[in-house]
Coordinates of C-alpha atoms in Angstrom, one line a residue:
Chain A
M126 CA 29.3 125.3 -52.5
N127 CA 25.7 124.4 -53.2
V128 CA 23.4 127.3 -52.9
L129 CA 20.3 126.3 -54.7
R130 CA 19.5 122.8 -53.4
R131 CA 16.2 122.2 -55.2
P132 CA 14.4 124.1 -57.9
P133 CA 11.0 125.3 -56.7
G134 CA 8.0 123.1 -57.4
L135 CA 10.1 120.0 -57.9
S136 CA 10.8 119.1 -54.2
S137 CA 8.5 116.0 -54.3
F138 CA 10.1 114.4 -57.3
R139 CA 12.7 111.7 -57.2
F140 CA 16.0 112.6 -58.6
Y141 CA 17.7 109.9 -60.6
S142 CA 21.4 109.9 -61.3
T143 CA 20.8 110.4 -65.0
Q144 CA 18.6 113.5 -64.5
T145 CA 20.0 116.5 -62.7
T146 CA 17.3 119.0 -63.2
R147 CA 19.0 121.5 -61.0
P148 CA 20.3 124.5 -62.9
F149 CA 23.9 125.4 -62.2
V150 CA 24.3 129.0 -60.9
P151 CA 27.8 130.4 -60.3
P152 CA 27.9 131.3 -56.6
A153 CA 29.6 134.6 -57.4
S154 CA 26.6 135.9 -59.2
L155 CA 24.5 135.4 -56.1
N156 CA 26.8 137.5 -53.8
H157 CA 24.4 140.4 -53.8
L158 CA 21.5 138.3 -52.7
E159 CA 20.6 137.7 -49.1
L160 CA 19.8 134.0 -49.2
P161 CA 19.2 132.3 -45.9
Q162 CA 22.2 130.2 -45.0
R163 CA 20.0 127.3 -44.1
Q164 CA 22.7 124.8 -44.5
R165 CA 25.1 126.6 -42.2
E166 CA 22.5 127.1 -39.4
K167 CA 21.9 123.3 -39.1
P168 CA 24.1 121.4 -36.6
R169 CA 26.7 118.9 -37.9
P170 CA 26.3 115.2 -37.2
A171 CA 27.8 114.3 -33.8
S172 CA 29.5 111.0 -34.6
P173 CA 32.7 110.9 -36.8
S174 CA 31.4 107.7 -38.3
F175 CA 28.1 109.2 -39.4
Y176 CA 28.6 108.5 -43.1
T177 CA 28.9 104.8 -42.5
A178 CA 25.2 104.9 -41.7
R179 CA 25.9 102.8 -38.6
P180 CA 27.5 105.3 -36.3
D181 CA 26.5 103.7 -33.1
F182 CA 28.1 100.3 -34.0
Y183 CA 31.3 101.7 -35.3
D184 CA 31.8 104.1 -32.4
Q185 CA 31.3 101.3 -30.0
L186 CA 33.7 99.0 -31.9
T187 CA 36.2 101.8 -32.0
S188 CA 35.9 102.3 -28.2
L189 CA 36.4 98.6 -27.6
E190 CA 39.4 98.6 -29.9
S191 CA 40.9 101.5 -28.0
A192 CA 40.3 99.8 -24.7
L193 CA 42.1 96.8 -26.1
Q194 CA 45.0 99.0 -27.2
H195 CA 45.2 100.5 -23.7
A196 CA 45.2 97.1 -22.1
K197 CA 48.0 96.0 -24.5
T198 CA 50.1 99.0 -23.7
A199 CA 49.6 98.4 -20.0
L200 CA 50.7 94.8 -20.3
T201 CA 53.7 95.8 -22.4
T202 CA 54.8 98.3 -19.8
C203 CA 54.6 95.5 -17.2
H204 CA 56.8 93.4 -19.4
L205 CA 54.1 90.7 -19.9
L206 CA 53.7 91.2 -23.6
P207 CA 54.9 89.8 -26.0
L208 CA 54.3 86.6 -24.0
P209 CA 56.6 83.7 -24.8
Q210 CA 55.0 80.4 -26.0
F211 CA 55.6 78.5 -22.8
A212 CA 53.8 81.2 -20.8
R213 CA 50.9 81.2 -23.3
T214 CA 50.5 77.4 -22.8
A215 CA 50.5 77.9 -19.0
L216 CA 47.3 80.1 -19.3
P217 CA 44.1 78.2 -18.8
P218 CA 42.2 77.5 -22.1
R219 CA 39.5 80.1 -22.4
V220 CA 36.0 79.1 -23.4
N221 CA 34.1 82.3 -23.7
A222 CA 30.3 82.6 -23.4
W223 CA 29.5 85.9 -25.1
V224 CA 25.9 87.1 -25.8
D225 CA 24.4 85.9 -29.1
K226 CA 24.1 88.1 -32.2
R227 CA 20.6 89.3 -31.4
E228 CA 21.4 90.4 -27.9
L229 CA 24.6 92.0 -28.9
G230 CA 22.6 94.0 -31.5
L231 CA 20.3 95.2 -28.8
K232 CA 23.3 96.2 -26.6
L233 CA 25.0 98.1 -29.4
R234 CA 21.7 99.5 -30.7
S235 CA 22.2 98.3 -34.3
N236 CA 21.2 95.4 -36.4
L237 CA 24.2 93.0 -36.6
T238 CA 25.2 90.8 -39.4
T239 CA 27.3 87.7 -38.7
S240 CA 30.5 89.4 -40.0
R241 CA 30.0 92.4 -37.7
Y242 CA 29.2 90.2 -34.8
R243 CA 32.4 88.2 -35.4
R244 CA 34.4 91.3 -35.4
V245 CA 33.2 92.4 -32.0
V246 CA 33.6 88.8 -30.6
L247 CA 37.2 88.8 -31.9
V248 CA 38.0 92.0 -29.9
L249 CA 36.2 90.6 -26.8
N250 CA 38.2 87.4 -27.0
E251 CA 41.5 89.3 -27.1
L252 CA 40.4 91.5 -24.2
E253 CA 39.6 88.3 -22.3
T254 CA 43.1 86.9 -23.0
Y255 CA 44.7 90.0 -21.7
R256 CA 42.5 89.8 -18.6
A257 CA 43.6 86.2 -18.0
I258 CA 47.3 87.3 -18.3
A259 CA 46.7 90.2 -15.9
E260 CA 44.9 87.9 -13.5
K261 CA 47.7 85.3 -13.5
A262 CA 50.4 87.8 -13.0
G263 CA 48.5 89.4 -10.2
I264 CA 47.8 92.9 -11.7
M265 CA 44.4 93.3 -10.1
E266 CA 43.6 96.8 -11.2
L267 CA 44.1 96.1 -14.9
Q268 CA 42.2 92.8 -14.4
E269 CA 39.2 94.6 -12.8
G270 CA 39.2 97.3 -15.5
I271 CA 39.0 94.8 -18.3
R272 CA 36.5 92.7 -16.4
G273 CA 34.3 95.8 -16.2
I274 CA 34.1 95.9 -20.0
T275 CA 33.9 92.1 -20.7
E276 CA 31.1 91.4 -18.2
L277 CA 28.8 93.7 -20.1
F278 CA 29.0 91.3 -23.0
E279 CA 28.9 88.0 -21.2
R280 CA 25.8 85.9 -21.2
A281 CA 23.6 85.9 -18.2
D282 CA 24.0 82.1 -17.8
A283 CA 27.7 82.1 -18.7
A284 CA 28.6 80.1 -15.5
T285 CA 26.1 77.3 -16.4
M286 CA 27.3 77.3 -20.0
L287 CA 30.9 76.9 -19.0
A288 CA 30.1 74.2 -16.5
R289 CA 28.4 72.1 -19.1
G290 CA 29.9 68.7 -19.4
K291 CA 31.4 68.9 -15.9
S292 CA 29.7 66.7 -13.4
K293 CA 28.4 68.3 -10.2
P294 CA 30.0 67.1 -7.0
V295 CA 27.9 64.6 -5.1
K296 CA 26.7 66.1 -1.8
F297 CA 26.5 64.1 1.5
D298 CA 23.7 64.7 4.0
E299 CA 24.1 65.0 7.8
Y300 CA 24.2 61.2 8.2
G301 CA 27.0 60.8 5.7
R302 CA 24.8 59.3 3.0
S303 CA 25.4 59.9 -0.7
Y304 CA 22.5 60.2 -3.0
T305 CA 23.1 59.3 -6.7
L306 CA 21.1 58.5 -9.7
G307 CA 21.7 55.6 -12.1
K308 CA 20.1 54.9 -15.4
R309 CA 20.1 52.0 -17.9
K310 CA 17.7 51.6 -20.9
T311 CA 14.4 52.9 -19.5
S312 CA 15.1 52.3 -15.8
S313 CA 16.2 54.9 -13.4
A314 CA 17.5 54.1 -9.9
R315 CA 17.9 56.4 -6.9
V316 CA 20.7 55.1 -4.7
W317 CA 21.6 56.0 -1.1
I318 CA 25.0 54.8 0.1
V319 CA 26.2 55.0 3.7
P320 CA 29.4 53.4 5.2
A321 CA 28.6 50.3 7.1
Q322 CA 29.5 50.3 10.8
R323 CA 32.1 47.5 11.4
P324 CA 31.7 45.5 14.6
P325 CA 34.6 45.6 17.1
A326 CA 37.4 43.3 15.9
D327 CA 38.4 40.2 17.9
P328 CA 41.9 40.6 19.2
S329 CA 42.6 36.8 18.8
T330 CA 42.1 36.7 15.0
T331 CA 44.4 38.6 12.6
A332 CA 43.1 41.6 10.6
L333 CA 43.6 39.9 7.2
S334 CA 41.7 36.8 8.0
T335 CA 38.9 38.8 9.5
Q336 CA 38.6 40.9 6.3
A337 CA 38.7 37.8 4.1
T338 CA 36.1 36.0 6.1
E339 CA 33.9 39.1 6.2
T340 CA 34.1 39.7 2.5
D341 CA 33.4 36.0 1.8
S342 CA 30.5 35.9 4.2
A343 CA 29.1 39.2 2.8
L344 CA 29.3 37.7 -0.7
D345 CA 27.7 34.5 0.5
A346 CA 24.9 36.3 2.3
L347 CA 24.1 38.5 -0.6
L348 CA 24.1 35.8 -3.3
N349 CA 22.7 32.9 -1.3
P350 CA 20.3 34.3 1.3
H351 CA 18.7 31.1 2.3
S352 CA 21.7 29.0 3.0
S353 CA 22.4 28.8 6.7
S354 CA 25.9 29.7 7.7
K355 CA 27.3 30.0 11.2
S356 CA 29.2 33.1 10.4
N357 CA 26.0 35.0 9.5
E358 CA 24.9 35.2 13.1
H359 CA 28.1 36.9 14.3
V360 CA 29.2 39.3 11.6
S361 CA 27.0 42.3 10.7
V362 CA 26.9 42.4 6.9
A363 CA 26.5 45.4 4.8
Q364 CA 23.1 45.2 3.2
I365 CA 21.8 46.0 -0.2
L366 CA 18.1 46.8 -0.3
V367 CA 16.3 47.4 -3.7
N368 CA 12.8 48.7 -3.5
N369 CA 12.8 47.8 0.2
T370 CA 13.5 44.2 -0.5
P371 CA 16.9 42.4 -0.2
L372 CA 18.9 42.1 -3.3
S373 CA 18.6 38.4 -3.6
T374 CA 14.8 38.6 -3.4
Y375 CA 14.4 41.4 -5.9
F376 CA 16.8 40.0 -8.5
P377 CA 16.3 36.2 -8.6
I378 CA 18.5 35.8 -11.7
P379 CA 22.2 35.5 -10.7
A380 CA 23.3 37.5 -13.6
D381 CA 21.4 40.6 -12.4
R382 CA 22.8 40.2 -8.9
T383 CA 26.3 40.0 -10.2
R384 CA 25.7 43.1 -12.2
V385 CA 24.7 45.0 -9.2
I386 CA 27.6 43.7 -7.1
H387 CA 30.2 44.4 -9.9
P388 CA 31.2 47.9 -8.8
L389 CA 31.8 46.7 -5.3
K390 CA 33.8 43.7 -6.3
L391 CA 36.0 45.8 -8.7
T392 CA 36.9 48.2 -5.9
G393 CA 37.0 45.7 -3.1
L394 CA 34.4 47.5 -1.1
L395 CA 31.9 44.7 -0.8
G396 CA 31.2 44.8 2.9
A397 CA 32.0 48.4 3.5
Y398 CA 28.7 50.2 2.5
N399 CA 25.0 49.9 3.1
I400 CA 23.1 50.5 0.0
F401 CA 19.4 51.4 -0.4
A402 CA 18.0 51.8 -3.9
I403 CA 14.6 52.7 -5.4
V404 CA 14.4 51.7 -9.0
R405 CA 11.6 52.3 -11.4
G406 CA 10.9 51.5 -15.1
G407 CA 12.2 48.9 -17.5
G408 CA 12.9 45.2 -16.9
T409 CA 15.2 43.2 -14.7
S410 CA 18.4 43.8 -16.6
G411 CA 17.7 47.5 -17.1
Q412 CA 16.9 47.9 -13.4
S413 CA 20.0 46.0 -12.3
G414 CA 22.2 48.0 -14.6
A415 CA 20.7 51.3 -13.3
V416 CA 21.3 50.2 -9.7
A417 CA 24.9 49.3 -10.6
H418 CA 25.4 52.7 -12.2
G419 CA 24.0 54.5 -9.1
I420 CA 26.3 52.4 -6.8
A421 CA 29.3 53.2 -9.0
K422 CA 28.7 57.0 -8.8
G423 CA 28.1 56.8 -5.0
L424 CA 31.3 54.8 -4.4
A425 CA 33.2 57.4 -6.5
A426 CA 31.8 60.1 -4.2
H427 CA 32.6 58.3 -1.0
E428 CA 36.1 57.3 -2.1
P429 CA 37.5 59.4 -5.0
A430 CA 40.5 57.1 -5.3
V431 CA 38.4 54.3 -6.8
A432 CA 37.0 56.6 -9.5
T433 CA 39.8 55.6 -11.9
I434 CA 39.1 51.9 -11.4
L435 CA 35.4 52.4 -12.0
R436 CA 36.0 54.5 -15.1
K437 CA 38.4 51.9 -16.4
G438 CA 35.8 49.3 -15.7
K439 CA 33.3 51.4 -17.7
I440 CA 30.6 51.4 -15.0
L441 CA 30.8 55.1 -14.2
R442 CA 29.6 56.0 -17.6
R443 CA 25.8 55.8 -18.3
D444 CA 25.4 53.0 -20.8
P445 CA 23.9 54.9 -23.8
R446 CA 22.6 51.7 -25.5
M447 CA 18.8 51.9 -25.8
V448 CA 16.3 49.7 -27.6
E449 CA 16.5 50.5 -31.4
R450 CA 13.3 51.4 -33.1
K451 CA 11.6 49.2 -35.6
K452 CA 11.9 50.4 -39.2
P453 CA 9.3 50.2 -41.9
G454 CA 10.0 47.3 -44.4
L455 CA 11.8 45.4 -41.7
A456 CA 10.4 42.9 -39.2
K457 CA 12.3 44.4 -36.3
A458 CA 15.1 47.0 -35.9
R459 CA 17.5 45.0 -38.0
K460 CA 15.6 41.8 -38.9
R461 CA 14.7 41.6 -42.5
Y462 CA 11.8 39.7 -44.0
T463 CA 12.8 36.5 -45.8
W464 CA 14.2 37.3 -49.2
V465 CA 12.1 36.0 -52.1
K466 CA 13.7 35.5 -55.4
R467 CA 10.6 36.2 -57.4
Chain B
M298 CA 109.7 69.9 -28.4
A299 CA 106.4 70.6 -30.2
T300 CA 103.6 68.2 -29.4
K301 CA 100.8 67.1 -31.7
A302 CA 98.7 70.0 -30.4
G303 CA 101.5 72.5 -31.0
L304 CA 104.1 74.4 -29.0
R305 CA 101.6 75.6 -26.4
P306 CA 99.0 72.9 -26.0
W307 CA 97.1 74.9 -23.4
L308 CA 96.2 77.3 -26.2
S309 CA 95.2 74.7 -28.7
A310 CA 92.0 75.2 -30.8
T311 CA 90.3 72.3 -29.1
R312 CA 90.9 73.6 -25.6
C313 CA 89.7 77.1 -26.6
L314 CA 86.5 75.7 -28.0
W315 CA 85.7 73.6 -25.0
K316 CA 82.4 75.0 -23.6
S317 CA 82.0 74.8 -19.9
R318 CA 79.1 72.5 -19.0
P319 CA 76.0 74.7 -18.3
S320 CA 75.1 74.6 -14.7
V321 CA 71.6 73.6 -13.9
L322 CA 70.1 77.0 -13.6
Q323 CA 66.7 77.4 -12.0
H324 CA 66.5 80.8 -10.4
R325 CA 69.8 82.6 -11.1
R326 CA 69.5 86.1 -9.8
N327 CA 72.1 87.7 -11.9
V328 CA 71.5 89.2 -15.4
F329 CA 70.2 86.9 -18.1
T330 CA 71.3 87.0 -21.6
S331 CA 68.3 85.2 -22.8
S332 CA 65.0 86.3 -21.3
D333 CA 62.8 83.6 -22.8
E334 CA 64.1 80.3 -21.5
P335 CA 61.1 78.1 -20.7
F336 CA 60.4 77.3 -17.1
P337 CA 57.1 76.1 -15.5
L338 CA 54.7 78.9 -14.5
Q339 CA 52.4 77.7 -11.7
S340 CA 52.1 80.4 -9.0
P341 CA 51.9 84.2 -9.2
D342 CA 55.4 84.2 -8.0
D343 CA 56.5 82.4 -11.1
W344 CA 54.9 85.2 -13.2
Q345 CA 56.7 87.7 -11.1
L346 CA 59.9 85.9 -11.8
L347 CA 59.2 86.1 -15.6
Q348 CA 58.6 89.9 -15.3
D349 CA 61.8 90.3 -13.2
R350 CA 63.8 88.4 -15.9
R351 CA 62.4 90.6 -18.6
I352 CA 63.2 93.8 -16.6
R353 CA 66.7 92.7 -16.0
F354 CA 67.2 91.9 -19.7
K355 CA 65.8 95.3 -20.6
M356 CA 68.2 96.9 -18.1
L357 CA 71.1 95.1 -19.8
V358 CA 70.0 96.3 -23.2
D359 CA 69.5 99.9 -21.9
L360 CA 72.9 99.9 -20.3
F361 CA 74.7 98.9 -23.5
S362 CA 72.5 101.2 -25.6
E363 CA 74.3 104.2 -24.1
H364 CA 77.5 103.1 -25.7
G365 CA 77.8 102.5 -29.4
S366 CA 75.3 103.6 -32.0
T367 CA 73.5 106.9 -31.6
V368 CA 70.6 105.6 -33.6
T369 CA 67.5 105.1 -31.3
R370 CA 63.9 104.2 -31.7
D371 CA 63.0 107.9 -31.6
N372 CA 65.3 109.2 -34.3
T373 CA 64.9 106.4 -36.8
F374 CA 61.9 105.5 -38.9
Q375 CA 59.4 103.4 -37.2
P376 CA 56.3 102.2 -39.1
H377 CA 53.9 103.7 -36.6
H378 CA 55.4 107.2 -37.0
Q379 CA 53.7 107.7 -40.4
L380 CA 50.3 107.4 -38.7
H381 CA 51.0 109.2 -35.5
R382 CA 53.5 111.8 -36.5
P383 CA 52.4 113.0 -40.0
L384 CA 54.2 115.5 -42.1
A385 CA 53.0 119.0 -42.7
P386 CA 52.3 120.1 -46.3
S387 CA 55.4 122.2 -46.3
E388 CA 57.5 119.2 -45.0
A389 CA 56.3 116.8 -47.7
T390 CA 59.3 116.2 -50.0
L391 CA 60.0 114.1 -53.1
S392 CA 62.3 111.9 -51.1
A393 CA 59.5 111.3 -48.5
L394 CA 57.2 110.3 -51.3
I395 CA 59.7 107.9 -52.9
A396 CA 60.5 106.4 -49.5
A397 CA 56.7 105.7 -49.1
G398 CA 56.7 104.1 -52.5
A399 CA 54.3 106.6 -54.0
H400 CA 55.8 106.4 -57.5
F401 CA 54.8 102.8 -58.1
G402 CA 51.9 102.6 -60.5
H403 CA 50.2 99.6 -62.0
A404 CA 51.2 97.4 -65.0
K405 CA 51.9 99.1 -68.3
A406 CA 49.0 97.3 -70.0
L407 CA 46.6 98.8 -67.4
L408 CA 47.7 102.4 -68.0
N409 CA 44.7 104.7 -68.4
P410 CA 45.4 107.0 -71.4
N411 CA 44.2 110.0 -69.4
F412 CA 46.8 109.3 -66.8
M413 CA 49.6 109.8 -69.3
P414 CA 50.5 113.4 -68.3
Y415 CA 51.3 112.1 -64.8
A416 CA 53.3 109.1 -65.8
Y417 CA 57.1 109.4 -65.8
G418 CA 57.7 106.2 -67.7
V419 CA 57.7 102.5 -67.5
R420 CA 60.2 100.3 -65.7
A421 CA 60.1 96.5 -65.1
G422 CA 56.6 96.4 -66.7
I423 CA 55.1 98.9 -64.3
T424 CA 54.3 102.6 -64.8
I425 CA 56.3 105.0 -62.7
I426 CA 54.4 108.0 -61.6
D427 CA 56.0 111.4 -62.0
L428 CA 56.4 112.8 -58.5
D429 CA 57.3 116.2 -59.8
S430 CA 53.6 116.5 -60.7
T431 CA 52.4 114.8 -57.6
L432 CA 53.9 117.1 -55.1
P433 CA 52.3 120.4 -56.4
L434 CA 49.0 118.6 -56.7
L435 CA 49.3 117.3 -53.2
R436 CA 50.0 120.9 -52.0
R437 CA 47.0 122.1 -54.0
A438 CA 44.7 119.5 -52.4
A439 CA 46.1 120.5 -49.0
S440 CA 45.2 124.2 -49.7
V441 CA 41.7 123.2 -50.7
M442 CA 41.3 121.2 -47.5
R443 CA 42.6 124.1 -45.4
A444 CA 40.3 126.5 -47.1
V445 CA 37.2 124.3 -46.7
V446 CA 37.9 123.6 -43.0
E447 CA 38.6 127.3 -42.4
R448 CA 35.1 128.2 -43.8
D449 CA 33.4 125.7 -41.4
G450 CA 33.0 123.0 -44.0
T451 CA 32.7 119.3 -43.3
V452 CA 35.2 116.8 -44.7
V453 CA 34.8 113.0 -45.2
F454 CA 37.8 110.7 -45.5
V455 CA 36.9 107.5 -47.4
G456 CA 39.2 104.5 -47.3
T457 CA 37.4 101.2 -47.6
R458 CA 40.2 98.7 -47.1
P459 CA 41.2 97.1 -43.8
D460 CA 44.6 98.8 -43.9
L461 CA 43.1 102.2 -44.6
R462 CA 40.6 102.0 -41.7
A463 CA 42.9 103.3 -39.0
V464 CA 44.3 106.0 -41.4
V465 CA 41.0 107.6 -42.1
R466 CA 39.9 107.4 -38.5
K467 CA 43.1 109.1 -37.3
A468 CA 42.8 111.8 -39.9
A469 CA 39.2 112.6 -38.9
E470 CA 40.2 112.6 -35.3
R471 CA 43.1 115.0 -36.0
I472 CA 40.9 117.6 -37.7
G473 CA 38.1 117.5 -35.1
P474 CA 34.3 117.7 -35.2
Q475 CA 34.3 118.9 -38.8
A476 CA 35.8 115.7 -40.2
F477 CA 34.2 112.3 -40.6
H478 CA 35.5 108.9 -41.8
V479 CA 34.2 105.9 -43.7
G480 CA 36.5 102.9 -43.2
E481 CA 33.9 100.3 -44.2
R482 CA 31.9 99.8 -47.4
W483 CA 30.3 103.0 -48.7
L484 CA 26.6 102.3 -48.7
P485 CA 25.1 103.3 -52.0
G486 CA 22.7 106.2 -51.5
T487 CA 24.5 107.8 -48.6
L488 CA 24.4 111.2 -50.4
T489 CA 21.5 110.6 -52.8
N490 CA 19.1 108.7 -50.7
K491 CA 19.5 110.5 -47.4
L492 CA 15.9 110.2 -46.2
Q493 CA 16.0 106.4 -46.5
L494 CA 19.4 105.9 -45.0
F495 CA 19.4 108.4 -42.1
G496 CA 15.8 108.9 -41.5
R497 CA 13.5 111.9 -41.9
D498 CA 14.5 113.7 -38.7
V499 CA 18.2 113.5 -39.3
A500 CA 18.1 114.3 -43.0
K501 CA 16.0 117.5 -42.4
E502 CA 17.6 118.8 -39.2
Q503 CA 21.2 118.0 -39.6
R504 CA 23.9 119.2 -42.1
V505 CA 24.1 115.9 -43.9
T506 CA 25.8 116.9 -47.2
P507 CA 29.5 117.2 -46.8
D508 CA 31.6 119.9 -48.3
L509 CA 34.7 117.9 -49.3
V510 CA 35.3 114.2 -49.8
V511 CA 38.7 112.6 -49.9
F512 CA 39.1 109.1 -51.5
L513 CA 42.0 106.9 -50.7
N514 CA 41.0 104.2 -53.1
P515 CA 38.8 105.8 -55.7
M516 CA 38.8 102.6 -57.9
A517 CA 36.7 100.7 -55.4
N518 CA 34.4 103.6 -54.6
A519 CA 33.1 104.5 -58.1
H520 CA 29.5 104.8 -56.7
A521 CA 30.6 107.2 -54.0
I522 CA 32.4 109.4 -56.5
R523 CA 29.3 109.4 -58.8
E524 CA 27.2 110.4 -55.8
C525 CA 29.5 113.3 -55.0
A526 CA 29.4 114.4 -58.6
I527 CA 25.6 114.4 -58.6
Q528 CA 25.5 116.4 -55.4
H529 CA 28.2 118.8 -56.7
I530 CA 30.6 118.0 -53.9
P531 CA 34.3 118.6 -54.6
T532 CA 36.5 115.5 -54.3
I533 CA 40.1 114.8 -53.7
G534 CA 41.5 111.4 -54.6
I535 CA 44.7 109.4 -54.8
V536 CA 44.6 108.3 -58.4
D537 CA 46.8 105.4 -59.6
S538 CA 47.9 104.8 -63.2
N539 CA 44.9 102.6 -64.0
V540 CA 42.4 105.3 -63.0
D541 CA 41.2 108.2 -65.1
P542 CA 42.3 111.2 -63.0
R543 CA 39.3 113.2 -64.1
V544 CA 36.9 111.3 -61.9
V545 CA 37.9 113.5 -58.9
M546 CA 38.2 117.2 -58.9
Y547 CA 41.7 117.4 -57.3
P548 CA 43.6 114.2 -58.2
I549 CA 46.8 113.3 -56.4
P550 CA 48.6 110.8 -58.7
A551 CA 50.3 108.3 -56.4
N552 CA 50.3 104.6 -55.5
D553 CA 46.8 103.7 -54.1
E554 CA 47.9 100.2 -52.9
S555 CA 50.6 101.2 -50.5
P556 CA 49.4 101.9 -46.9
R557 CA 52.5 104.0 -46.3
T558 CA 51.7 106.3 -49.2
A559 CA 48.1 106.6 -48.0
E560 CA 49.3 107.4 -44.5
L561 CA 51.7 110.1 -45.8
I562 CA 49.1 111.8 -48.1
T563 CA 46.3 111.6 -45.6
G564 CA 48.6 112.9 -42.9
V565 CA 49.5 115.9 -45.0
L566 CA 45.8 116.6 -45.7
S567 CA 44.8 116.2 -42.1
I568 CA 47.6 118.6 -40.9
A569 CA 46.3 121.1 -43.5
G570 CA 42.8 120.6 -42.1
R571 CA 44.0 121.1 -38.6
E572 CA 45.7 124.3 -39.8
G573 CA 42.4 125.5 -41.3
R574 CA 40.6 124.8 -38.0
V575 CA 43.2 126.8 -36.1
L576 CA 42.9 129.7 -38.5
R577 CA 39.1 129.6 -38.1
E578 CA 39.4 129.6 -34.4
N579 CA 41.8 132.5 -34.4
K580 CA 39.6 134.4 -36.8
E581 CA 36.6 133.9 -34.5
R582 CA 38.5 134.9 -31.4
S583 CA 39.8 138.1 -33.1
K584 CA 36.3 138.8 -34.3
E585 CA 35.0 138.4 -30.7
L586 CA 37.7 140.6 -29.4
R587 CA 36.9 143.3 -31.9
Q588 CA 33.2 143.1 -31.1
S589 CA 33.8 143.3 -27.4
R590 CA 36.1 146.3 -27.9
Y591 CA 33.5 148.0 -30.1
K592 CA 30.8 147.4 -27.5
R593 CA 33.0 148.8 -24.8
G594 CA 33.8 151.8 -26.9
Q595 CA 30.1 152.3 -27.6
E596 CA 29.3 152.2 -23.9
R597 CA 32.0 154.6 -23.0
G598 CA 30.8 156.9 -25.8
S599 CA 27.2 156.7 -24.5
T600 CA 28.1 157.4 -20.9
R601 CA 30.1 160.6 -21.8

């Protein structure tokens, strides 16, 4: 064993591998000396992975791996592992939202490289899979035990992250009105939709003819406000107000009006709802498109069955087309200057 | 009269091979021969059904296991036994080493001339290691380990491959607080640059220099071996035929690429370390006992 660690007077020098200036003294010749056993009096390092120079990290990783092993053993005892392929596909696809590298480094009290971060995330993903299996099979104790470990490493905003891309459900207020937003180019529309109250039906006329006349009269009234029609005075028509003005006044161009009505026509709900919209920004076509988008979303909220029709008709999707910017060297976004041969 | 099908048409080959049409089975409650037939899993009850089927299948297997072969999981070799049930130094035999594939060296062209005394010969282009020399060297290394641990020394197991990670961890666990492991890359300067790597407080206050280092893949850890040599730390290592056995103090000529060999050798060394620890504890206990008896004797003597 090493007895003389450093020759006296040379303790401040750096020792390079090529120079070992320590003289070798056979330990047996020092037996008669009472040298202080300084080395023996010092305590040993506590962690078994001390010599990796990252004991905290490797100890934590080891404990995670042993937790994984325990979970695996428990599931094997419950005859849930190895899971057949058809059962694996029955599990919901997991999208995990673990903390990022920096945060995990803080939690594990060591600076993490990408490869070490990935190693931890691999173990956490497997733990999460076993938790999902335990949850599906109804083994609540095991599920809670694993959750206790995995929730320590989950992002604070995990719920929001996982809900990204999923649209929030449209809420109705106490009057049964839906409030939706529609956008197109630079216009944005706020649309309130409420079911129109139908007048009491005449027993003499048939239901079908009443519906047909109502729809026709509604369409007529909306598109041609100033034409006098006898049916207008008797049937209450579902109104569409845009910026507190009737649709026909606000959108003089027929194309814009048709665009606004399009979702109602597709779904056959023309006389069924009262619509109030506030639209700002853009020009006529942008504003009409925004109102149509808002109406489509509102209709999908009121009647979920029509959502498929609207999606097929491509009105439920916010039209991503925006005005393309002008580029240098071109007259407009795409228009080139006249080509000159010389 | 014999028919086309034969004398006994009800026993004809065609009739015997007719398979009964399988009934549409959804939830048959009797024993299943195949436990993994796919069926839709929607509710927790379906998962319960899957577990039930598995349990019934296992019951069937257990029932028939009682008859027939006496070979069971416990009395046959299982790969995990090597790691969790290691051999003692006295139990390590030539056949155990051969079974672990410890005699396979590297290609003949890569044979290190200093390894020649430990090579048995060449076969199929690879060097065969002489296990008659391996076994006593393994026992010698085990004695060194036992002695170091008995004298309160610290041991470090170094195995820097992914398959050696679990081996070194288990070995360190088995010996106890005196043993450490390095399953990842050995950071250069761990022994020669302690102040930088561990910090001033740790390097001054704790016992950082180990007393014995065991290398499971010395070829990849040349820097670590050099550091041990600089610090005058004795080393044990599994040397293969392409390695100069003089790099370590106590070489064990064996296959360094086989995880099974590594598990066997490390298991033997860890058992020896455990024995050393037990010896030390016994020595301390007997010393305490003697001291307490002496004190009591002194007190009795003083009172008289």
